[in-house]
Amino acid sequence: MSPANTDDDGSGLTRREIRARERARLEAEAAAKAEAGASSSAPEEPESVQYAEPERQVQAVEHEEAVHYAQPEASAPAPGHEPEAYYVPAHGGEDHLHDADGGSHSRAVQPDHGHYAYESAGHADLHAVEGHPVEGYHPEADAHYPGYHYADHQHEEHHVLPGATPVPAPSRKVRHRRRLLALLLTLAVFVTAIVVGVQFLRPLLGMDRISDYPGPGTGQVQVAVDPGEGTRSLAAKLEAAGVVADAGTFEGAFAASGKTLKPGEYSFREEMNNAGAIEVLAGEEGAKVVYFALNAGLRINESLSQIAEGAGVGFSELEALSNQPSQFGLPAAAKNLEGFLAPGEYRFEVGTPAKEILQKLVSATVNELVSQGISDPAKQYEAVIVASIVQAEGGLADYGNVAGAIYNRLEPNDETNGYLQVDSAVTYGLGTKSFNFTDEQRADKSNPYNTYANPGLPPGPIGSPGKTAIDAAAKPAANDYLYWVTINLDSKETKFSSTLAEHNGYVKQYNAWCESNPGRCT
């Protein structure tokens, strides 16, 4: 049985049963008095019966607070005049509950909300808390009880039982405002997350990258088009130099233009648009540039021939300038520009003087020596001689160890006694490139580059060393090697040793390779 319908007097009867019992008692008393009144000339007024509803405890549904209330005492109806409750609709949105005794009680009609409470004889009784009907209360079943009427209440209203602390609920406007605020906050968080995500993903997706500069650009940038170079390679160089915004876009624009690339040195501006860069390449600038390339290890005459052919300058003019090394800042020991014409690719405007061309090549070598800490011209010249031997002897070997072994040989020792004994120097003096020479040639002291017959360094460089060889000569590796030999001309494998006996064993390996590869060791 529901606690809301159980009295606390220990009788175990429901409230309805208590009411029925009380009605029966009243009816019996009224009948008795009616009989007594029949025998009496003047009927007596029924005495007022006061009864108290037992104290009950109702559990608030949403607030979970125990609300205690006491039913106030009510006067029993006069005998024979027990009111019957009925509803008579009234104007103005209210219903008036009329009792049989003529009393009326009004209630507001709110058919959309099922919040019920009732009063008995003008006193407050059970009320719904927070919109939940009190358990065990049935308006349909109890509507006929005399002295009671019921009222509907809007969702915002809260009826608190006598003696309980009222707990106000937020109004509909407040709840609506709260829901709107929560919605706005959720929307703000969502929008913020999208904005942050987009900003994070933009660089990853390349969204910040522009496809073309507006142009026309500023400053000046020199970019070379090498012989045989394709559009894709050039586009990458232009983007790296800051000339165009995007290599792929430029490549597509150049292909659409129908133009062709011409080798040469071109002058661009920074942040040019694609159309402007294409106009530069389509102009006559390429025809005004000369180009030549020098490989490492070339001898002076080979280098001068390459320059003359590429720059359109007479070989004799270049040779005459080379034979006057002092005007290029070289020491008196230098007989020509041998060893100082730095290897690399060069482009000059047509009509550039021959001396200016040679000076640029010499300066490249000197600048590299200075960067390695060698600024004295005499020491620079010595380093270039060692570097030229390293270039000729090392192949793909460890240039640092070759340079270290050369300097070790120049020091007093019981193995080489200061003789370098390098074949590349001997053949340079002979004017040949074959390492096969006779014993007579090996013993010829008249050849100043014969390092078998003459101790120390040769009188000058024996070719043009590259950057790697120059760096090794400037900073040789510390070792105790005195000999080295390349035992495989294909792989350039080189063996180092500290004694002649060990070295001779490696020489046998070299000879065996030469026998297995006829014509390769001439």
Coordinates of C-alpha atoms in Angstrom, one line a residue:
M1 CA 0.0 0.0 0.0
S2 CA 1.3 3.4 -0.8
P3 CA 2.6 5.4 2.1
A4 CA 0.6 8.5 0.9
N5 CA -2.6 6.6 1.6
T6 CA -1.7 5.1 5.0
D7 CA -2.5 6.9 8.3
D8 CA 0.0 7.0 11.0
D9 CA -2.4 6.1 13.9
G10 CA -1.5 2.5 13.6
S11 CA -4.9 1.4 12.5
G12 CA -3.7 0.3 9.1
L13 CA -6.7 2.0 7.4
T14 CA -6.3 4.2 4.3
R15 CA -7.4 7.7 4.3
R16 CA -10.4 6.9 2.2
E17 CA -11.4 4.2 4.6
I18 CA -11.1 6.7 7.5
R19 CA -13.3 9.1 5.6
A20 CA -15.9 6.4 4.9
R21 CA -15.9 5.4 8.5
E22 CA -16.3 9.0 9.7
R23 CA -19.1 9.5 7.2
A24 CA -20.9 6.4 8.5
R25 CA -20.5 7.6 12.0
L26 CA -21.9 11.0 11.1
E27 CA -24.7 9.5 9.2
A28 CA -25.6 7.3 12.2
E29 CA -25.5 10.2 14.6
A30 CA -27.6 12.3 12.2
A31 CA -30.2 9.5 12.0
A32 CA -30.3 9.2 15.7
K33 CA -30.8 12.9 16.2
A34 CA -33.5 12.9 13.5
E35 CA -35.4 10.2 15.4
A36 CA -34.9 12.2 18.6
G37 CA -36.1 15.3 16.8
A38 CA -39.3 13.6 15.7
S39 CA -40.2 13.1 19.3
S40 CA -39.3 16.6 20.3
S41 CA -41.0 19.8 19.3
A42 CA -37.8 21.7 18.6
P43 CA -35.0 20.0 16.7
E44 CA -31.5 20.4 18.1
E45 CA -28.7 21.7 16.0
P46 CA -26.1 19.1 15.4
E47 CA -23.0 19.7 17.3
S48 CA -19.9 20.6 15.4
V49 CA -17.5 17.7 15.2
Q50 CA -13.8 18.6 14.9
Y51 CA -11.4 16.0 13.7
A52 CA -7.8 16.2 12.9
E53 CA -6.2 14.5 10.0
P54 CA -3.1 12.5 11.2
E55 CA 0.2 14.0 10.5
R56 CA 1.6 12.6 7.3
Q57 CA 4.9 12.7 5.5
V58 CA 5.1 13.2 1.8
Q59 CA 8.4 12.8 -0.2
A60 CA 9.1 15.7 -2.6
V61 CA 9.7 14.1 -5.9
E62 CA 12.4 16.2 -7.5
H63 CA 13.9 17.9 -4.4
E64 CA 14.1 14.7 -2.3
E65 CA 13.2 16.7 0.8
A66 CA 10.7 15.2 3.4
V67 CA 7.8 17.6 3.7
H68 CA 5.7 17.3 6.9
Y69 CA 2.3 18.7 7.1
A70 CA -0.8 18.5 9.3
Q71 CA -4.3 18.4 8.1
P72 CA -6.2 21.2 9.9
E73 CA -9.3 20.3 11.8
A74 CA -12.6 20.7 9.9
S75 CA -16.1 21.1 11.1
A76 CA -18.4 18.3 10.2
P77 CA -21.4 19.2 8.1
A78 CA -24.7 19.6 9.8
P79 CA -26.7 16.4 9.9
G80 CA -28.8 15.9 6.9
H81 CA -27.0 18.7 5.0
E82 CA -23.9 16.9 3.8
P83 CA -22.7 18.8 0.8
E84 CA -22.2 17.1 -2.6
A85 CA -19.3 18.5 -4.6
Y86 CA -19.8 19.5 -8.1
Y87 CA -18.3 21.8 -10.7
V88 CA -20.0 24.7 -12.4
P89 CA -17.9 26.4 -15.1
A90 CA -17.5 30.1 -14.5
H91 CA -16.4 32.9 -16.7
G92 CA -13.0 34.3 -16.8
G93 CA -11.2 31.0 -17.1
E94 CA -12.1 29.8 -13.6
D95 CA -14.3 26.9 -12.4
H96 CA -16.4 27.3 -9.2
L97 CA -16.8 24.2 -7.1
H98 CA -20.2 24.4 -5.4
D99 CA -21.1 22.3 -2.4
A100 CA -24.6 21.2 -1.7
D101 CA -24.8 23.6 1.1
G102 CA -24.4 26.5 -1.3
G103 CA -20.7 27.2 -0.6
S104 CA -18.5 27.7 -3.6
H105 CA -14.8 27.5 -4.2
S106 CA -13.1 28.7 -7.3
R107 CA -10.1 27.2 -9.1
A108 CA -8.1 28.2 -12.1
V109 CA -8.5 26.0 -15.1
Q110 CA -5.2 24.9 -16.7
P111 CA -6.1 21.9 -18.7
D112 CA -2.6 21.6 -20.2
H113 CA -0.9 20.9 -16.9
G114 CA -1.7 17.9 -14.7
H115 CA -0.7 19.5 -11.4
Y116 CA -3.4 18.9 -8.8
A117 CA -4.1 19.9 -5.3
Y118 CA -7.2 19.9 -3.3
E119 CA -8.6 21.6 -0.2
S120 CA -11.1 20.4 2.3
A121 CA -13.6 22.8 3.8
G122 CA -11.5 25.7 2.8
H123 CA -8.3 24.3 4.2
A124 CA -5.2 23.2 2.4
D125 CA -4.6 19.6 1.9
L126 CA -2.1 17.5 -0.2
H127 CA -0.4 19.4 -3.0
A128 CA 1.6 18.2 -5.9
V129 CA 5.3 19.1 -5.6
E130 CA 7.2 20.2 -8.7
G131 CA 4.5 18.9 -11.0
H132 CA 4.2 15.4 -9.6
P133 CA 0.9 14.2 -8.2
V134 CA 1.0 12.9 -4.6
E135 CA 1.2 9.2 -4.6
G136 CA -2.1 7.6 -3.9
Y137 CA -4.1 10.7 -4.8
H138 CA -6.8 10.1 -7.4
P139 CA -8.9 13.1 -8.3
E140 CA -11.4 11.0 -10.3
A141 CA -12.2 8.8 -7.3
D142 CA -12.2 11.5 -4.7
A143 CA -14.2 14.1 -6.5
H144 CA -17.4 13.1 -4.9
Y145 CA -16.2 13.6 -1.4
P146 CA -18.0 16.5 0.3
G147 CA -16.1 19.6 1.2
Y148 CA -13.3 19.1 -1.3
H149 CA -12.3 20.8 -4.4
Y150 CA -9.3 20.6 -6.7
A151 CA -7.1 23.1 -8.5
D152 CA -4.8 22.9 -11.5
H153 CA -1.6 24.8 -11.3
Q154 CA 0.8 26.0 -14.0
H155 CA 4.2 24.4 -14.2
E156 CA 5.9 27.5 -12.8
E157 CA 3.8 27.5 -9.6
H158 CA 4.8 25.4 -6.6
H159 CA 2.4 24.8 -3.7
V160 CA 4.2 24.0 -0.4
L161 CA 2.4 22.2 2.4
P162 CA 1.8 24.0 5.7
G163 CA 4.9 24.0 7.8
A164 CA 7.3 23.1 4.9
T165 CA 10.1 25.3 3.5
P166 CA 9.1 26.4 0.0
V167 CA 11.6 25.5 -2.7
P168 CA 11.1 27.9 -5.6
A169 CA 11.6 26.5 -9.1
P170 CA 13.0 28.6 -12.0
S171 CA 10.4 30.2 -14.1
R172 CA 9.9 29.3 -17.8
K173 CA 11.6 32.5 -18.9
V174 CA 14.7 31.6 -16.7
R175 CA 14.8 28.1 -18.1
H176 CA 14.5 29.3 -21.6
R177 CA 17.3 31.8 -21.0
R178 CA 19.5 29.1 -19.6
R179 CA 18.8 26.8 -22.5
L180 CA 19.6 29.6 -24.9
L181 CA 22.8 30.4 -23.1
A182 CA 23.9 26.8 -23.1
L183 CA 23.2 26.6 -26.9
L184 CA 25.2 29.7 -27.5
L185 CA 28.1 28.5 -25.5
T186 CA 28.1 25.1 -27.3
L187 CA 27.9 26.9 -30.7
A188 CA 30.8 29.2 -29.7
V189 CA 33.0 26.3 -28.7
F190 CA 32.2 24.5 -31.9
V191 CA 33.0 27.5 -34.1
T192 CA 36.2 28.1 -32.1
A193 CA 37.3 24.5 -32.7
I194 CA 36.7 24.9 -36.4
V195 CA 38.6 28.1 -36.6
V196 CA 41.6 26.7 -34.7
G197 CA 41.5 23.5 -36.8
V198 CA 41.5 25.4 -40.0
Q199 CA 44.4 27.6 -38.9
F200 CA 46.4 24.5 -38.0
L201 CA 45.6 22.6 -41.2
R202 CA 46.2 25.5 -43.6
P203 CA 50.0 25.2 -43.7
L204 CA 49.8 21.4 -43.8
L205 CA 47.5 21.4 -46.7
G206 CA 49.3 24.2 -48.5
M207 CA 46.3 26.5 -48.2
D208 CA 48.5 29.4 -47.3
R209 CA 50.7 29.0 -50.4
I210 CA 50.1 31.4 -53.3
S211 CA 50.3 30.2 -56.9
D212 CA 51.6 33.4 -58.4
Y213 CA 53.0 36.8 -57.2
P214 CA 51.2 39.9 -58.4
G215 CA 54.6 41.2 -59.8
P216 CA 56.4 43.0 -61.2
G217 CA 58.9 42.3 -58.4
T218 CA 61.9 44.1 -56.9
G219 CA 65.6 43.8 -56.7
Q220 CA 67.7 41.6 -58.9
V221 CA 68.3 37.9 -58.9
Q222 CA 70.7 36.0 -61.2
V223 CA 69.6 32.6 -62.3
A224 CA 71.4 30.5 -64.9
V225 CA 69.9 28.1 -67.4
D226 CA 72.3 25.3 -67.9
P227 CA 72.7 23.6 -71.3
G228 CA 70.1 20.9 -71.6
E229 CA 68.3 21.9 -68.5
G230 CA 64.5 21.3 -68.5
T231 CA 61.7 23.5 -67.4
R232 CA 61.0 21.6 -64.2
S233 CA 64.6 22.0 -63.0
L234 CA 64.6 25.7 -63.9
A235 CA 61.2 26.2 -62.2
A236 CA 62.5 24.7 -59.0
K237 CA 65.5 27.1 -59.1
L238 CA 63.3 30.1 -59.7
E239 CA 61.1 29.2 -56.7
A240 CA 64.1 28.6 -54.5
A241 CA 65.6 32.0 -55.5
G242 CA 62.3 33.7 -54.7
V243 CA 61.6 34.7 -58.3
V244 CA 58.3 32.8 -58.7
A245 CA 55.8 31.8 -56.1
D246 CA 55.2 28.2 -57.1
A247 CA 57.4 26.0 -59.4
G248 CA 54.5 23.8 -60.6
T249 CA 52.4 26.8 -61.6
F250 CA 55.3 28.4 -63.4
E251 CA 56.1 25.2 -65.2
G252 CA 52.5 25.0 -66.4
A253 CA 52.5 28.6 -67.5
F254 CA 55.8 28.3 -69.4
A255 CA 54.5 25.2 -71.2
A256 CA 51.4 27.0 -72.2
S257 CA 53.4 29.9 -73.6
G258 CA 55.1 27.7 -76.2
K259 CA 58.5 29.2 -75.5
T260 CA 61.8 27.3 -75.4
L261 CA 64.7 27.6 -73.0
K262 CA 68.1 28.9 -74.0
P263 CA 71.2 28.4 -71.9
G264 CA 72.6 31.5 -70.3
E265 CA 72.6 33.8 -67.3
Y266 CA 69.3 35.6 -66.8
S267 CA 68.6 38.6 -64.6
F268 CA 65.2 38.3 -62.7
R269 CA 63.5 40.2 -60.0
E270 CA 62.3 38.9 -56.7
E271 CA 58.6 38.0 -56.5
M272 CA 57.9 38.3 -60.2
N273 CA 54.7 37.0 -61.7
N274 CA 54.9 34.0 -64.0
A275 CA 54.3 36.1 -67.1
G276 CA 57.1 38.5 -66.3
A277 CA 59.6 35.6 -65.7
I278 CA 58.6 34.0 -69.0
E279 CA 59.2 37.3 -70.8
V280 CA 62.8 37.4 -69.4
L281 CA 63.5 33.9 -70.5
A282 CA 62.0 34.6 -74.0
G283 CA 64.2 37.7 -74.5
E284 CA 67.6 37.9 -75.9
E285 CA 69.4 37.8 -72.6
G286 CA 70.5 34.1 -73.2
A287 CA 72.3 35.0 -76.4
K288 CA 74.5 37.5 -74.5
V289 CA 75.9 35.0 -72.1
V290 CA 79.0 32.8 -72.6
Y291 CA 79.4 29.5 -70.8
F292 CA 82.2 27.0 -70.1
A293 CA 83.0 24.3 -67.5
L294 CA 86.4 23.2 -66.1
N295 CA 86.9 19.7 -64.5
A296 CA 89.1 19.1 -61.5
G297 CA 92.6 17.8 -62.4
L298 CA 92.9 19.6 -65.8
R299 CA 96.3 20.9 -66.6
I300 CA 96.8 24.5 -67.6
N301 CA 96.7 24.1 -71.3
E302 CA 93.5 22.0 -71.1
S303 CA 91.9 24.7 -68.9
L304 CA 92.9 27.5 -71.2
S305 CA 91.5 25.6 -74.2
Q306 CA 88.1 25.1 -72.6
I307 CA 88.0 28.8 -71.7
A308 CA 88.9 30.0 -75.1
E309 CA 86.2 27.8 -76.7
G310 CA 83.4 28.7 -74.4
A311 CA 84.1 32.4 -74.0
G312 CA 85.1 33.1 -77.5
V313 CA 88.5 34.4 -76.5
G314 CA 91.8 33.6 -78.3
F315 CA 93.9 30.9 -76.7
S316 CA 97.1 32.9 -77.3
E317 CA 95.7 35.8 -75.4
L318 CA 94.8 33.6 -72.4
E319 CA 98.2 31.9 -72.5
A320 CA 100.0 35.2 -72.4
L321 CA 98.0 36.3 -69.4
S322 CA 98.6 33.0 -67.6
N323 CA 102.4 33.3 -68.1
Q324 CA 102.2 36.6 -66.0
P325 CA 100.9 35.2 -62.7
S326 CA 102.1 38.1 -60.7
Q327 CA 99.4 40.4 -62.1
F328 CA 96.9 38.0 -60.5
G329 CA 98.5 38.2 -57.0
L330 CA 100.5 34.9 -57.1
P331 CA 104.0 34.6 -55.6
A332 CA 107.2 34.8 -57.7
A333 CA 107.6 31.0 -57.5
A334 CA 104.6 30.6 -59.7
K335 CA 105.5 30.3 -63.4
N336 CA 101.9 30.5 -64.6
L337 CA 98.3 30.1 -63.4
E338 CA 98.6 26.3 -63.1
G339 CA 96.6 25.0 -60.2
F340 CA 94.7 28.3 -59.6
L341 CA 92.1 28.0 -62.4
A342 CA 89.3 26.7 -60.1
P343 CA 87.1 23.9 -61.6
G344 CA 83.5 24.7 -62.0
E345 CA 80.8 26.1 -64.3
Y346 CA 81.1 29.7 -65.4
R347 CA 78.9 32.2 -67.3
F348 CA 80.0 35.6 -68.5
E349 CA 78.4 38.2 -70.6
V350 CA 79.6 38.3 -74.1
G351 CA 82.6 40.7 -74.5
T352 CA 83.9 40.1 -70.9
P353 CA 87.7 40.8 -71.0
A354 CA 90.0 37.7 -70.9
K355 CA 91.8 39.0 -67.8
E356 CA 88.6 39.4 -65.9
I357 CA 87.6 35.9 -66.7
L358 CA 90.9 34.5 -65.5
Q359 CA 90.8 36.7 -62.4
K360 CA 87.5 35.3 -61.3
L361 CA 88.8 31.7 -61.5
V362 CA 92.0 32.5 -59.6
S363 CA 90.0 34.4 -56.9
A364 CA 87.8 31.3 -56.4
T365 CA 90.8 29.2 -55.5
V366 CA 92.4 31.9 -53.3
N367 CA 89.2 32.5 -51.4
E368 CA 88.9 28.8 -50.7
L369 CA 92.4 28.7 -49.3
V370 CA 91.7 31.8 -47.1
S371 CA 88.5 30.0 -45.8
Q372 CA 90.8 27.2 -44.7
G373 CA 93.0 29.6 -42.8
I374 CA 95.8 30.0 -45.3
S375 CA 96.3 33.7 -46.2
D376 CA 100.1 33.9 -46.9
P377 CA 100.6 33.7 -50.7
A378 CA 103.7 31.5 -50.3
K379 CA 101.9 29.0 -48.1
Q380 CA 98.9 29.2 -50.5
Y381 CA 101.2 28.2 -53.3
E382 CA 102.6 25.2 -51.4
A383 CA 99.1 24.1 -50.4
V384 CA 98.0 24.2 -54.1
I385 CA 101.0 22.0 -55.1
V386 CA 100.1 19.4 -52.5
A387 CA 96.4 19.6 -53.4
S388 CA 97.2 19.1 -57.1
I389 CA 99.1 15.8 -56.2
V390 CA 96.2 14.7 -53.9
Q391 CA 93.8 15.4 -56.8
A392 CA 95.9 13.3 -59.3
E393 CA 96.8 10.5 -56.9
G394 CA 93.7 10.1 -54.7
G395 CA 91.0 9.3 -57.1
L396 CA 88.1 8.5 -54.9
A397 CA 90.3 7.7 -51.9
D398 CA 90.4 9.5 -48.6
Y399 CA 92.0 12.8 -49.6
G400 CA 92.8 13.6 -46.1
N401 CA 95.0 10.4 -45.6
V402 CA 96.7 11.0 -49.0
A403 CA 97.6 14.6 -47.9
G404 CA 98.8 13.3 -44.5
A405 CA 101.1 10.7 -46.2
I406 CA 102.5 13.3 -48.5
Y407 CA 103.5 15.6 -45.6
N408 CA 104.9 12.5 -43.8
R409 CA 107.2 11.8 -46.7
L410 CA 108.5 15.4 -46.7
E411 CA 109.6 14.9 -43.1
P412 CA 112.9 13.0 -42.4
N413 CA 112.3 9.3 -42.3
D414 CA 114.2 6.0 -43.0
E415 CA 111.7 4.8 -45.6
T416 CA 111.5 7.6 -48.2
N417 CA 114.1 10.0 -47.1
G418 CA 112.1 13.0 -48.3
Y419 CA 111.3 11.7 -51.7
L420 CA 107.6 11.8 -52.7
Q421 CA 108.0 9.2 -55.4
V422 CA 104.7 9.9 -57.1
D423 CA 104.1 8.8 -60.7
S424 CA 101.6 11.6 -61.5
A425 CA 104.4 14.3 -61.0
V426 CA 106.8 12.4 -63.2
T427 CA 104.4 12.1 -66.1
Y428 CA 103.4 15.8 -65.7
G429 CA 107.1 16.7 -66.3
L430 CA 107.2 14.4 -69.2
G431 CA 104.1 16.0 -70.7
T432 CA 102.3 12.7 -70.8
K433 CA 99.5 11.1 -68.8
S434 CA 100.6 7.5 -68.9
F435 CA 102.0 6.0 -65.7
N436 CA 104.1 3.7 -67.7
F437 CA 107.6 5.2 -68.0
T438 CA 111.0 3.7 -68.2
D439 CA 113.6 3.3 -65.5
E440 CA 115.8 5.8 -67.3
Q441 CA 113.0 8.4 -67.1
R442 CA 112.5 7.5 -63.4
A443 CA 116.1 8.3 -62.7
D444 CA 116.2 11.5 -64.8
K445 CA 116.9 14.4 -62.5
S446 CA 116.5 16.9 -65.4
N447 CA 112.8 16.5 -65.0
P448 CA 112.1 18.9 -62.2
Y449 CA 108.8 17.1 -61.6
N450 CA 110.5 13.8 -61.2
T451 CA 109.9 13.1 -57.5
Y452 CA 111.8 9.9 -57.6
A453 CA 115.0 11.7 -58.5
N454 CA 114.4 15.0 -56.8
P455 CA 113.4 15.3 -53.1
G456 CA 110.7 17.5 -51.8
L457 CA 107.7 19.0 -53.6
P458 CA 107.8 19.6 -57.4
P459 CA 108.3 23.2 -58.4
G460 CA 104.7 23.8 -59.1
P461 CA 101.2 22.3 -59.2
I462 CA 100.6 19.5 -61.6
G463 CA 96.9 20.4 -62.3
S464 CA 93.8 22.2 -61.0
P465 CA 92.7 20.8 -57.7
G466 CA 89.1 20.9 -56.6
K467 CA 87.7 22.1 -53.4
T468 CA 87.9 18.7 -51.6
A469 CA 91.6 18.4 -52.5
I470 CA 92.4 22.0 -51.4
D471 CA 90.7 21.4 -48.1
A472 CA 92.6 18.2 -47.5
A473 CA 95.9 19.9 -48.3
A474 CA 95.1 22.7 -45.9
K475 CA 94.0 20.4 -43.1
P476 CA 95.6 16.9 -43.7
A477 CA 94.6 13.8 -41.6
A478 CA 97.1 12.9 -38.9
N479 CA 98.5 9.4 -39.7
D480 CA 101.8 7.5 -40.0
Y481 CA 101.3 6.4 -43.6
L482 CA 104.1 6.8 -46.2
Y483 CA 102.8 4.8 -49.1
W484 CA 99.5 4.5 -50.9
V485 CA 98.4 2.8 -54.1
T486 CA 95.1 2.5 -56.0
I487 CA 94.7 -1.3 -56.5
N488 CA 91.5 -1.0 -58.6
L489 CA 91.0 1.8 -61.1
D490 CA 87.3 1.1 -61.4
S491 CA 86.4 1.3 -57.8
K492 CA 89.3 3.6 -56.9
E493 CA 90.1 1.5 -53.9
T494 CA 93.3 2.8 -52.4
K495 CA 95.6 1.0 -49.9
F496 CA 97.7 2.8 -47.3
S497 CA 100.8 1.5 -45.6
S498 CA 103.7 2.6 -43.3
T499 CA 106.4 0.3 -44.6
L500 CA 107.7 -0.5 -48.1
A501 CA 107.2 -4.3 -47.6
E502 CA 103.6 -3.8 -46.9
H503 CA 103.3 -1.4 -49.8
N504 CA 104.9 -3.8 -52.2
G505 CA 102.2 -6.4 -51.4
Y506 CA 99.5 -3.9 -52.4
V507 CA 101.5 -3.1 -55.6
K508 CA 101.2 -6.8 -56.5
Q509 CA 97.4 -6.5 -56.2
Y510 CA 97.5 -3.5 -58.5
N511 CA 99.6 -5.4 -61.1
A512 CA 97.2 -8.4 -60.9
W513 CA 94.3 -6.1 -61.6
C514 CA 96.0 -4.6 -64.6
E515 CA 96.7 -8.1 -66.0
S516 CA 93.0 -8.9 -65.6
N517 CA 92.1 -5.6 -67.4
P518 CA 94.3 -5.3 -70.4
G519 CA 94.9 -1.8 -71.7
R520 CA 93.5 -0.1 -68.5
C521 CA 96.9 0.6 -66.8
T522 CA 98.7 2.2 -69.7

